[in-house]
Short mmCIF file of C-alpha atoms and ligand atoms in Angstrom, two decimals:
data_model
loop_
_atom_site.label_atom_id
_atom_site.label_comp_id
_atom_site.label_asym_id
_atom_site.label_seq_id
_atom_site.Cartn_x
_atom_site.Cartn_y
_atom_site.Cartn_z
CA MET A 1 33.84 94.16 110.67
CA LEU A 2 33.52 90.68 112.02
CA SER A 3 36.62 88.72 111.63
CA ASN A 4 38.61 86.66 114.02
CA GLU A 5 41.67 86.67 111.82
CA LYS A 6 44.69 88.17 113.43
CA PRO A 7 45.56 91.59 112.10
CA GLU A 8 48.27 91.52 109.48
CA TRP A 9 51.26 93.58 110.36
CA ASP A 10 53.33 94.90 107.57
CA TYR A 11 55.93 97.49 108.33
CA SER A 12 58.04 96.82 105.27
CA VAL A 13 57.29 100.25 103.82
CA PHE A 14 58.57 101.96 106.95
CA TRP A 15 61.62 99.76 106.95
CA LYS A 16 62.43 100.72 103.36
CA GLU A 17 61.91 104.39 103.98
CA ALA A 18 63.96 104.33 107.18
CA LEU A 19 66.82 102.66 105.34
CA GLN A 20 66.70 105.23 102.62
CA GLN A 21 66.93 108.05 105.12
CA ILE A 22 69.75 106.41 107.01
CA ARG A 23 71.64 105.85 103.81
CA GLU A 24 71.68 109.57 103.21
CA GLU A 25 73.15 110.18 106.63
CA LEU A 26 75.98 107.66 106.45
CA SER A 27 79.07 107.45 104.34
CA GLU A 28 78.92 105.02 101.46
CA GLN A 29 81.48 102.80 103.16
CA GLU A 30 79.54 102.61 106.38
CA TRP A 31 76.42 101.87 104.47
CA ILE A 32 77.94 99.03 102.50
CA MET A 33 79.66 97.69 105.56
CA TRP A 34 76.66 97.52 107.89
CA PHE A 35 73.46 97.80 105.91
CA ASN A 36 74.01 95.91 102.71
CA ASN A 37 73.55 92.62 104.45
CA ILE A 38 70.53 93.30 106.57
CA ASP A 39 67.39 91.83 105.09
CA TYR A 40 63.82 92.44 106.04
CA GLU A 41 62.15 89.20 107.06
CA GLU A 42 58.72 89.89 108.53
CA SER A 43 56.62 92.13 110.74
CA ARG A 44 54.88 91.33 113.96
CA GLN A 45 52.99 93.65 116.21
CA ASN A 46 55.38 96.53 116.88
CA VAL A 47 58.32 94.43 115.77
CA ILE A 48 60.30 94.16 112.57
CA VAL A 49 62.34 91.04 112.14
CA VAL A 50 65.50 91.38 110.09
CA SER A 51 68.21 88.89 109.26
CA VAL A 52 71.96 89.43 109.36
CA PRO A 53 74.86 87.16 108.41
CA SER A 54 76.27 86.49 111.87
CA ALA A 55 76.11 87.11 115.59
CA PHE A 56 79.12 89.36 115.29
CA TYR A 57 77.33 91.42 112.69
CA LYS A 58 74.24 91.60 114.85
CA ASP A 59 76.19 92.90 117.84
CA GLN A 60 77.94 95.50 115.76
CA VAL A 61 74.78 96.76 114.11
CA LYS A 62 72.96 96.88 117.44
CA GLN A 63 75.76 98.76 119.09
CA ARG A 64 76.15 101.27 116.32
CA TYR A 65 72.77 101.77 114.76
CA LEU A 66 69.94 100.22 116.72
CA LYS A 67 68.86 103.49 118.28
CA LEU A 68 69.03 105.34 115.01
CA ILE A 69 66.99 102.72 113.17
CA GLU A 70 64.35 102.41 115.85
CA THR A 71 63.97 106.16 116.17
CA LYS A 72 63.48 106.47 112.44
CA LEU A 73 60.93 103.67 112.38
CA SER A 74 58.96 105.22 115.18
CA GLU A 75 59.02 108.62 113.54
CA LEU A 76 57.81 107.20 110.28
CA SER A 77 55.12 104.91 111.59
CA GLY A 78 53.96 106.78 114.63
CA ALA A 79 54.19 103.51 116.56
CA ASN A 80 56.88 102.15 118.83
CA ILE A 81 58.59 99.68 116.58
CA THR A 82 61.52 97.63 117.76
CA LEU A 83 63.91 95.45 115.81
CA ASP A 84 64.42 91.77 116.22
CA PHE A 85 67.45 90.11 114.67
CA VAL A 86 67.78 86.61 113.35
CA ILE A 87 70.91 85.09 111.88
CA LYS A 88 70.62 84.19 108.22
CA LYS A 89 70.61 80.59 107.32
CA ASN A 90 72.78 80.36 104.31
CA PRO A 91 72.17 77.19 102.39
CA GLN A 92 74.84 77.82 99.76
CA HIS A 93 77.32 78.32 102.47
CA LYS A 94 79.17 75.09 102.75
CA LEU A 95 81.69 75.92 105.42
CA SER A 96 80.87 74.48 108.75
CA GLN A 97 82.50 74.60 112.06
CA PRO A 98 83.18 71.19 113.51
CA THR A 99 80.69 70.12 116.13
CA GLU A 100 81.69 68.41 119.33
CA LYS A 101 80.20 65.22 117.93
CA GLN A 102 82.22 65.39 114.76
CA ARG A 103 85.34 65.85 116.77
CA LEU A 104 84.56 62.84 118.88
CA GLN A 105 83.72 60.79 115.81
CA ALA A 106 87.01 61.77 114.33
CA GLY A 107 88.48 60.01 117.31
CA SER A 108 90.46 62.87 118.68
CA GLU A 109 90.85 62.91 122.41
CA THR A 110 91.57 66.57 122.73
CA PRO A 111 88.69 68.89 122.09
CA THR A 112 90.71 71.15 119.86
CA ARG A 113 91.99 69.84 116.57
CA GLN A 114 95.51 70.21 115.38
CA ILE A 115 95.66 73.30 113.25
CA LYS A 116 98.05 73.14 110.37
CA SER A 117 99.58 76.43 109.48
CA LEU A 118 99.09 77.61 105.94
CA PRO A 119 101.88 77.95 103.42
CA GLY A 120 102.98 81.51 102.94
CA LEU A 121 101.25 82.81 106.07
CA LYS A 122 103.17 84.18 109.01
CA GLU A 123 101.79 82.80 112.22
CA GLU A 124 102.28 86.03 114.10
CA TYR A 125 100.06 87.93 111.68
CA THR A 126 96.94 87.50 113.75
CA PHE A 127 94.13 89.80 114.80
CA LYS A 128 95.36 89.49 118.34
CA ASN A 129 98.65 91.03 117.34
CA PHE A 130 97.04 93.79 115.33
CA ILE A 131 96.54 97.01 117.24
CA ILE A 132 93.38 98.82 116.29
CA GLY A 133 93.39 102.59 116.12
CA GLU A 134 91.17 105.07 114.37
CA ASN A 135 93.42 104.80 111.33
CA ASN A 136 92.60 101.17 110.72
CA SER A 137 89.50 100.22 112.71
CA PHE A 138 87.21 100.06 109.73
CA ALA A 139 89.55 97.79 107.81
CA ALA A 140 90.29 95.64 110.85
CA ASN A 141 86.61 95.16 111.69
CA ALA A 142 85.81 94.25 108.12
CA ALA A 143 88.67 91.76 108.10
CA MET A 144 87.46 90.14 111.31
CA ALA A 145 83.92 89.91 110.00
CA ILE A 146 85.20 88.25 106.84
CA ALA A 147 87.23 85.70 108.73
CA LYS A 148 84.12 84.75 110.71
CA ASN A 149 81.79 84.60 107.73
CA PRO A 150 83.76 84.14 104.56
CA GLY A 151 81.84 84.56 101.33
CA THR A 152 78.80 86.14 102.89
CA ALA A 153 79.17 89.69 103.99
CA TYR A 154 81.85 91.61 102.17
CA ASN A 155 82.83 89.99 98.97
CA PRO A 156 85.21 90.91 97.52
CA CYS A 157 87.04 93.07 100.00
CA LEU A 158 89.87 95.33 99.03
CA ILE A 159 92.21 96.79 101.62
CA TYR A 160 94.36 99.64 100.42
CA GLY A 161 96.97 101.91 101.92
CA GLY A 162 100.60 102.98 101.75
CA VAL A 163 103.63 100.88 102.48
CA GLY A 164 104.07 99.46 105.98
CA LEU A 165 100.57 100.21 107.20
CA GLY A 166 99.50 96.63 107.83
CA LYS A 167 97.94 95.36 104.59
CA THR A 168 99.84 92.10 104.57
CA HIS A 169 99.31 91.63 108.29
CA LEU A 170 95.54 92.04 107.96
CA ILE A 171 95.03 89.91 104.87
CA GLN A 172 97.08 87.12 106.42
CA ALA A 173 95.21 87.47 109.71
CA ILE A 174 92.04 86.68 107.78
CA GLY A 175 93.69 83.53 106.48
CA ASN A 176 95.02 82.51 109.89
CA ALA A 177 91.74 83.14 111.69
CA ALA A 178 89.58 81.34 109.14
CA ASN A 179 92.02 78.45 109.07
CA GLU A 180 91.63 78.12 112.79
CA ALA A 181 87.87 78.48 112.81
CA PHE A 182 86.84 76.21 109.98
CA GLU A 183 87.89 72.66 109.46
CA ASN A 184 88.77 71.60 105.91
CA ILE A 185 88.52 75.09 104.57
CA LYS A 186 90.63 75.79 101.49
CA ILE A 187 92.52 79.01 101.78
CA VAL A 188 95.09 80.26 99.32
CA TYR A 189 97.26 83.25 100.01
CA VAL A 190 99.46 84.57 97.23
CA THR A 191 101.13 87.82 96.31
CA ALA A 192 100.08 89.25 92.97
CA GLU A 193 103.69 88.83 91.93
CA ASN A 194 103.71 85.10 92.62
CA PHE A 195 100.31 84.72 91.05
CA THR A 196 101.76 86.28 87.91
CA ASN A 197 104.87 84.13 87.97
CA GLU A 198 102.92 80.94 88.52
CA PHE A 199 100.61 81.87 85.71
CA ILE A 200 103.46 82.52 83.30
CA SER A 201 105.21 79.28 84.09
CA ALA A 202 101.93 77.39 83.87
CA ILE A 203 101.54 78.66 80.33
CA GLY A 204 105.11 77.71 79.51
CA ASP A 205 104.79 74.22 80.97
CA LYS A 206 101.32 73.69 79.54
CA LYS A 207 99.98 73.31 83.05
CA ILE A 208 97.32 75.91 82.82
CA HIS A 209 94.74 73.36 83.86
CA GLN A 210 96.47 72.78 87.20
CA PHE A 211 96.79 76.50 87.67
CA LYS A 212 93.09 77.07 87.17
CA ASN A 213 92.34 74.15 89.43
CA LYS A 214 94.39 75.60 92.21
CA TYR A 215 92.84 79.05 92.15
CA ARG A 216 89.28 78.27 91.25
CA ASN A 217 88.71 75.63 93.88
CA VAL A 218 89.19 77.59 97.04
CA ASP A 219 86.94 78.91 99.76
CA ILE A 220 89.06 81.94 100.39
CA LEU A 221 91.46 83.54 97.96
CA LEU A 222 93.78 86.17 99.37
CA ILE A 223 95.84 88.16 96.87
CA ASP A 224 98.33 90.67 98.26
CA ASP A 225 99.59 93.76 96.41
CA ILE A 226 97.47 93.78 93.30
CA HIS A 227 99.13 97.00 92.14
CA PHE A 228 101.76 94.62 90.82
CA LEU A 229 99.29 93.67 88.09
CA GLU A 230 99.53 97.07 86.41
CA ASN A 231 100.53 96.51 82.80
CA LYS A 232 100.18 92.72 83.07
CA GLY A 233 97.31 92.29 80.65
CA GLN A 234 97.31 88.54 80.34
CA THR A 235 97.48 87.92 84.06
CA GLN A 236 94.71 90.45 84.58
CA GLU A 237 92.62 88.52 82.09
CA GLU A 238 93.23 85.29 83.98
CA LEU A 239 92.43 86.90 87.32
CA PHE A 240 89.26 88.29 85.84
CA HIS A 241 88.05 84.79 85.04
CA THR A 242 89.22 83.44 88.37
CA PHE A 243 87.29 86.25 90.02
CA ASN A 244 84.10 85.46 88.18
CA ALA A 245 84.29 81.77 88.95
CA LEU A 246 84.81 82.39 92.65
CA TYR A 247 82.28 85.18 92.86
CA ASP A 248 79.57 83.08 91.29
CA ALA A 249 80.29 80.32 93.77
CA ASN A 250 80.08 82.74 96.73
CA LYS A 251 83.72 82.22 97.61
CA GLN A 252 85.49 84.89 99.55
CA MET A 253 88.13 87.07 97.91
CA VAL A 254 90.31 89.63 99.59
CA PHE A 255 92.83 91.86 97.84
CA THR A 256 95.29 94.46 98.97
CA CYS A 257 96.62 97.37 96.99
CA ASP A 258 98.94 100.28 97.74
CA ARG A 259 96.40 102.84 96.52
CA PRO A 260 92.72 103.07 95.64
CA VAL A 261 91.93 100.92 92.64
CA SER A 262 90.76 103.99 90.76
CA GLU A 263 94.36 105.15 90.70
CA LEU A 264 95.88 102.03 89.20
CA LYS A 265 97.16 102.58 85.73
CA ASN A 266 96.78 100.11 82.91
CA LEU A 267 94.24 97.95 84.57
CA MET A 268 91.41 96.46 82.53
CA ASP A 269 88.21 98.31 83.29
CA ARG A 270 86.24 95.17 83.83
CA LEU A 271 88.75 93.94 86.41
CA ARG A 272 88.80 97.35 88.07
CA SER A 273 85.04 97.28 88.38
CA ARG A 274 85.22 93.82 89.95
CA PHE A 275 87.67 95.04 92.58
CA GLU A 276 85.44 97.99 93.31
CA ARG A 277 82.33 95.90 93.55
CA GLY A 278 82.56 94.87 97.18
CA LEU A 279 83.91 96.68 100.16
CA ASN A 280 86.93 98.95 99.76
CA VAL A 281 88.57 100.00 103.01
CA ASP A 282 91.70 101.99 103.63
CA LEU A 283 94.54 101.99 106.11
CA LYS A 284 95.99 105.32 107.16
CA PRO A 285 99.13 106.08 109.13
CA PRO A 286 98.59 105.59 112.87
CA ASN A 287 98.39 108.53 115.26
CA PHE A 288 100.69 108.94 118.25
CA GLU A 289 98.64 106.86 120.68
CA THR A 290 98.33 104.00 118.24
CA ARG A 291 102.02 104.14 117.39
CA PHE A 292 102.82 103.91 121.06
CA ALA A 293 100.44 101.00 121.56
CA ILE A 294 101.91 99.15 118.59
CA LEU A 295 105.46 99.54 119.90
CA LYS A 296 104.42 98.38 123.32
CA LYS A 297 102.79 95.30 121.87
CA LYS A 298 105.77 94.48 119.66
CA ALA A 299 108.18 94.81 122.57
CA GLU A 300 105.94 92.62 124.69
CA ASN A 301 105.69 89.97 121.96
CA ARG A 302 109.43 89.84 121.69
CA ASN A 303 109.73 89.62 125.42
CA ILE A 304 111.84 92.68 125.86
CA ARG A 305 111.60 95.54 128.23
CA ILE A 306 112.00 98.98 126.77
CA ARG A 307 111.29 101.99 128.88
CA ASP A 308 108.12 103.90 128.15
CA ASP A 309 109.96 107.17 127.68
CA VAL A 310 111.98 105.53 124.93
CA LEU A 311 108.89 104.14 123.26
CA GLU A 312 107.36 107.57 123.48
CA LEU A 313 110.39 109.13 121.86
CA ILE A 314 110.14 106.73 118.94
CA SER A 315 106.39 107.24 118.62
CA ARG A 316 106.78 111.00 118.52
CA ASN A 317 109.50 110.99 115.91
CA ILE A 318 108.54 108.24 113.53
CA THR A 319 105.29 109.09 111.90
CA THR A 320 105.47 107.42 108.52
CA ASN A 321 104.35 103.85 109.05
CA VAL A 322 104.50 100.79 111.27
CA ARG A 323 107.34 99.18 109.40
CA ASP A 324 109.61 102.13 110.20
CA LEU A 325 108.51 101.99 113.82
CA GLU A 326 109.44 98.34 114.02
CA ALA A 327 112.80 98.95 112.39
CA ALA A 328 113.64 101.52 115.04
CA LEU A 329 112.66 99.14 117.80
CA THR A 330 114.77 96.37 116.31
CA LYS A 331 117.76 98.63 116.13
CA LEU A 332 117.48 99.55 119.80
CA MET A 333 117.02 95.94 120.81
CA ALA A 334 120.10 94.91 118.94
CA TYR A 335 122.03 97.67 120.64
CA SER A 336 120.87 96.72 124.10
CA ASP A 337 121.55 93.03 123.43
CA LEU A 338 125.03 93.61 122.15
CA LEU A 339 126.14 95.95 124.86
CA GLY A 340 123.99 94.55 127.61
CA LYS A 341 122.86 98.03 128.53
CA GLU A 342 119.44 99.38 129.14
CA VAL A 343 118.38 101.80 126.43
CA THR A 344 117.85 105.29 127.76
CA VAL A 345 116.32 108.22 125.95
CA GLU A 346 119.80 109.62 125.30
CA ILE A 347 121.01 106.38 123.77
CA ALA A 348 117.86 106.07 121.69
CA MET A 349 118.24 109.61 120.40
CA GLN A 350 121.77 108.92 119.43
CA GLN A 351 121.08 105.56 117.82
CA LEU A 352 118.08 106.80 115.87
CA LYS A 353 119.45 110.19 114.91
CA ASP A 354 119.59 109.32 111.22
CA THR A 355 116.19 107.73 111.15
CA PHE A 356 114.58 110.71 112.81
CA SER A 357 116.08 113.14 110.36
CA SER A 358 115.58 111.11 107.19
CA PRO A 359 113.77 112.98 104.44
CA LYS A 360 110.94 110.48 104.62
CA GLN A 361 110.09 111.71 108.09
CA SER A 362 110.09 115.35 107.13
CA ASN A 363 106.71 116.32 105.92
CA ILE A 364 106.96 117.30 102.34
CA ASN A 365 103.72 119.07 101.97
CA LEU A 366 101.98 120.16 98.84
CA GLU A 367 102.72 123.78 99.45
CA ILE A 368 106.47 123.20 99.23
CA ILE A 369 105.98 121.43 95.93
CA GLN A 370 103.85 124.26 94.62
CA ARG A 371 106.35 126.89 95.71
CA VAL A 372 109.37 125.20 94.18
CA VAL A 373 107.63 124.47 90.89
CA ALA A 374 106.06 127.95 90.70
CA ASP A 375 109.43 129.49 91.41
CA TYR A 376 111.05 127.66 88.56
CA PHE A 377 108.40 128.80 86.10
CA ASN A 378 108.32 132.33 87.43
CA LEU A 379 104.81 132.02 88.72
CA SER A 380 103.35 132.57 92.15
CA HIS A 381 102.34 129.68 94.32
CA ASN A 382 98.77 130.98 94.15
CA ASP A 383 98.80 130.66 90.38
CA LEU A 384 99.13 126.91 90.75
CA ARG A 385 96.36 126.80 93.31
CA GLY A 386 94.06 128.97 91.23
CA LYS A 387 91.47 128.34 88.58
CA LYS A 388 93.22 129.81 85.55
CA ARG A 389 93.81 127.40 82.73
CA THR A 390 96.15 129.31 80.47
CA LYS A 391 98.88 127.16 79.03
CA ALA A 392 101.59 129.06 80.91
CA ILE A 393 99.99 127.95 84.16
CA ALA A 394 98.40 124.65 83.20
CA TYR A 395 101.66 122.93 82.33
CA PRO A 396 103.56 123.83 85.53
CA ARG A 397 100.46 122.84 87.47
CA GLN A 398 100.51 119.43 85.81
CA ILE A 399 104.15 119.05 86.69
CA ALA A 400 103.48 119.93 90.31
CA MET A 401 100.61 117.47 90.48
CA TYR A 402 102.74 114.78 88.93
CA ILE A 403 105.52 115.36 91.45
CA ALA A 404 103.03 115.36 94.31
CA ARG A 405 101.86 111.93 93.26
CA GLU A 406 105.38 110.65 92.87
CA ILE A 407 106.89 111.73 96.14
CA THR A 408 104.10 112.07 98.66
CA GLU A 409 101.50 109.79 100.14
CA TYR A 410 98.68 112.21 99.40
CA SER A 411 95.78 110.74 97.49
CA THR A 412 94.70 112.23 94.20
CA THR A 413 91.64 113.61 95.95
CA GLU A 414 93.78 115.44 98.50
CA ILE A 415 96.10 116.72 95.81
CA GLY A 416 93.15 117.95 93.75
CA LEU A 417 91.82 119.88 96.72
CA GLU A 418 95.11 121.69 97.21
CA PHE A 419 95.23 122.63 93.56
CA GLY A 420 92.18 124.84 93.45
CA GLY A 421 89.64 122.24 94.47
CA ARG A 422 90.09 120.15 91.38
CA ASP A 423 88.68 116.70 90.97
CA HIS A 424 90.88 113.63 91.47
CA THR A 425 90.45 112.70 87.82
CA THR A 426 92.11 115.98 86.86
CA VAL A 427 95.11 114.98 88.94
CA MET A 428 95.26 111.59 87.30
CA HIS A 429 94.93 113.14 83.91
CA ALA A 430 97.76 115.58 84.67
CA SER A 431 99.99 112.72 85.73
CA GLN A 432 99.26 110.82 82.56
CA ARG A 433 100.05 113.88 80.46
CA ILE A 434 103.42 114.28 82.12
CA GLU A 435 104.18 110.59 81.80
CA ALA A 436 103.46 110.73 78.09
CA LYS A 437 105.60 113.80 77.79
CA LEU A 438 108.45 112.10 79.64
CA LYS A 439 108.61 109.55 76.88
CA ALA A 440 108.59 112.13 74.14
CA ASP A 441 110.79 114.85 75.61
CA PRO A 442 114.25 113.84 76.89
CA THR A 443 114.79 117.16 78.66
CA LEU A 444 111.85 116.68 80.97
CA GLU A 445 113.31 113.96 83.16
CA PRO A 446 116.35 115.94 84.32
CA LEU A 447 114.11 118.90 84.99
CA LEU A 448 111.79 116.81 87.15
CA LYS A 449 114.73 115.33 88.99
CA SER A 450 116.17 118.69 89.85
CA LEU A 451 112.78 120.01 90.95
CA ILE A 452 112.28 116.99 93.17
CA SER A 453 115.64 117.36 94.83
CA LYS A 454 114.97 121.04 95.47
CA ILE A 455 111.64 120.14 97.00
CA LYS A 456 113.24 117.56 99.24
CA GLU A 457 115.84 120.05 100.38
CA SER A 458 113.23 122.64 101.25
CA GLY A 459 111.20 119.93 102.95
CA THR A 460 113.96 118.97 105.35
CA LYS A 461 114.79 122.55 106.28
CA THR A 462 111.40 123.35 107.69
P1 ADP B 501 102.07 96.52 104.26
O1 ADP B 501 101.74 95.17 103.73
O2 ADP B 501 100.90 97.46 104.28
O3 ADP B 501 103.25 97.15 103.59
P2 ADP B 501 102.71 95.05 106.65
O4 ADP B 501 101.44 94.33 106.87
O5 ADP B 501 103.84 94.29 106.09
O6 ADP B 501 102.46 96.38 105.80
O7 ADP B 501 103.13 95.74 108.04
C1 ADP B 501 104.45 96.10 108.34
C2 ADP B 501 104.76 95.69 109.76
O8 ADP B 501 104.00 96.47 110.64
C3 ADP B 501 104.41 94.25 110.05
O9 ADP B 501 105.40 93.69 110.84
C4 ADP B 501 103.10 94.33 110.80
O10 ADP B 501 102.98 93.30 111.74
C5 ADP B 501 103.21 95.65 111.49
N1 ADP B 501 101.93 96.31 111.69
C6 ADP B 501 101.26 97.11 110.82
N2 ADP B 501 100.13 97.58 111.36
C7 ADP B 501 100.08 97.08 112.61
C8 ADP B 501 99.13 97.21 113.68
N3 ADP B 501 98.04 97.96 113.57
N4 ADP B 501 99.41 96.56 114.84
C9 ADP B 501 100.52 95.81 114.97
N5 ADP B 501 101.43 95.66 113.99
C10 ADP B 501 101.23 96.28 112.83
MG1 MG B 502 102.57 94.04 102.22
#
């Protein structure tokens, strides 16, 4: 055929197919985190051009997935296709970093502007001060990406995890970092509790307009501890509308919660689905190495010298969360300050004796709960773990599941697995049944209390 037109390259089909295959190989979280925001742009000879939200994103995707993607593309097409990245231009995105020129026009002599700290944010809650371990790297990376590109990549983002694992630190680090990076950016940080209180007084004072103004005209809204909203229907309703307004305007929202949103009780479904819409990432307790690194960093930040063997002792014995680790460190510092003595391992052991042996540190595992509850009902521990659904077994099983949710940090999924591979919804359902029964049957509460104290006793003995 005679034609001097250039051949048209179109690899979009291969791109789509490759993505589909990759999606099956990755976890949902990974997929959402790294692939949701890559867009196909065009094909050139042996090259696919894709766009991503930022340079940071590009580096991360290249590091993690470039080989995988290119291999897939080559397999599918039979040609050697490579990827080329461009950074998305985002016209709706109004935030801009100040240019050198703007700074000079603003008349400031120093190249860096004065950064005002934000109300409610602790200055030391920065990414620099946040130690990344395998327990939190996903959440921390997401948080950093958000601070660099608010409103684009992961919106909304929900960070969840137990007490003292760094939720407040991370959500505030997003605020601090974005505040530093972008001039004139509007960032509001609030706890769900204060949000609720402000909302209630706004209604009382007929200042609802101001309230809406405050929360619907921001670039970044950070709401800490949304589990506080359980049972607060009217506030949930208000947040729902706030959410929609911000979402439609591509404004960034970040929330924290002490458990997965699916486990919140008395939360409007439509709000729940909003929270679940974006990226949900969890924080787990740190492992030994991370605990050690955190203590080292905290000691360094406070300018104190504590011997490594002492830090190791604390890291080995305090496994619950970072807050408890810090409390132990503070106690030792106070001791060494007061007495002007260096803390040795012996002193540390003595000073932290109670902390180390507190019931929280002992691992109450699900088996202990099953054994104590089974014992009380004259069943075997395997009955509770089994499949049988007779009433004589189902009720004690519900009680054991309820207790597991009340006194351990296990998720409903983990609890379900230990109870005969049941689904997490079964665990939630069991909990709800017992809660309902607690209201109706006054003898149940004392029974639960005595079971729980037996469980705790057995937990500390082992
Ligand atoms: P949460 O809000 O989840 O209850 P916080 O964010 O208040 O927990 O964290 C409790 C303390 O532990 C804070 O002082 C915080 O700085 C510290 N912390 C938590 N995780 C880390 C980490 N990975 N690196 C450094 N400090 C941490
Ligand atoms: Mg917190």
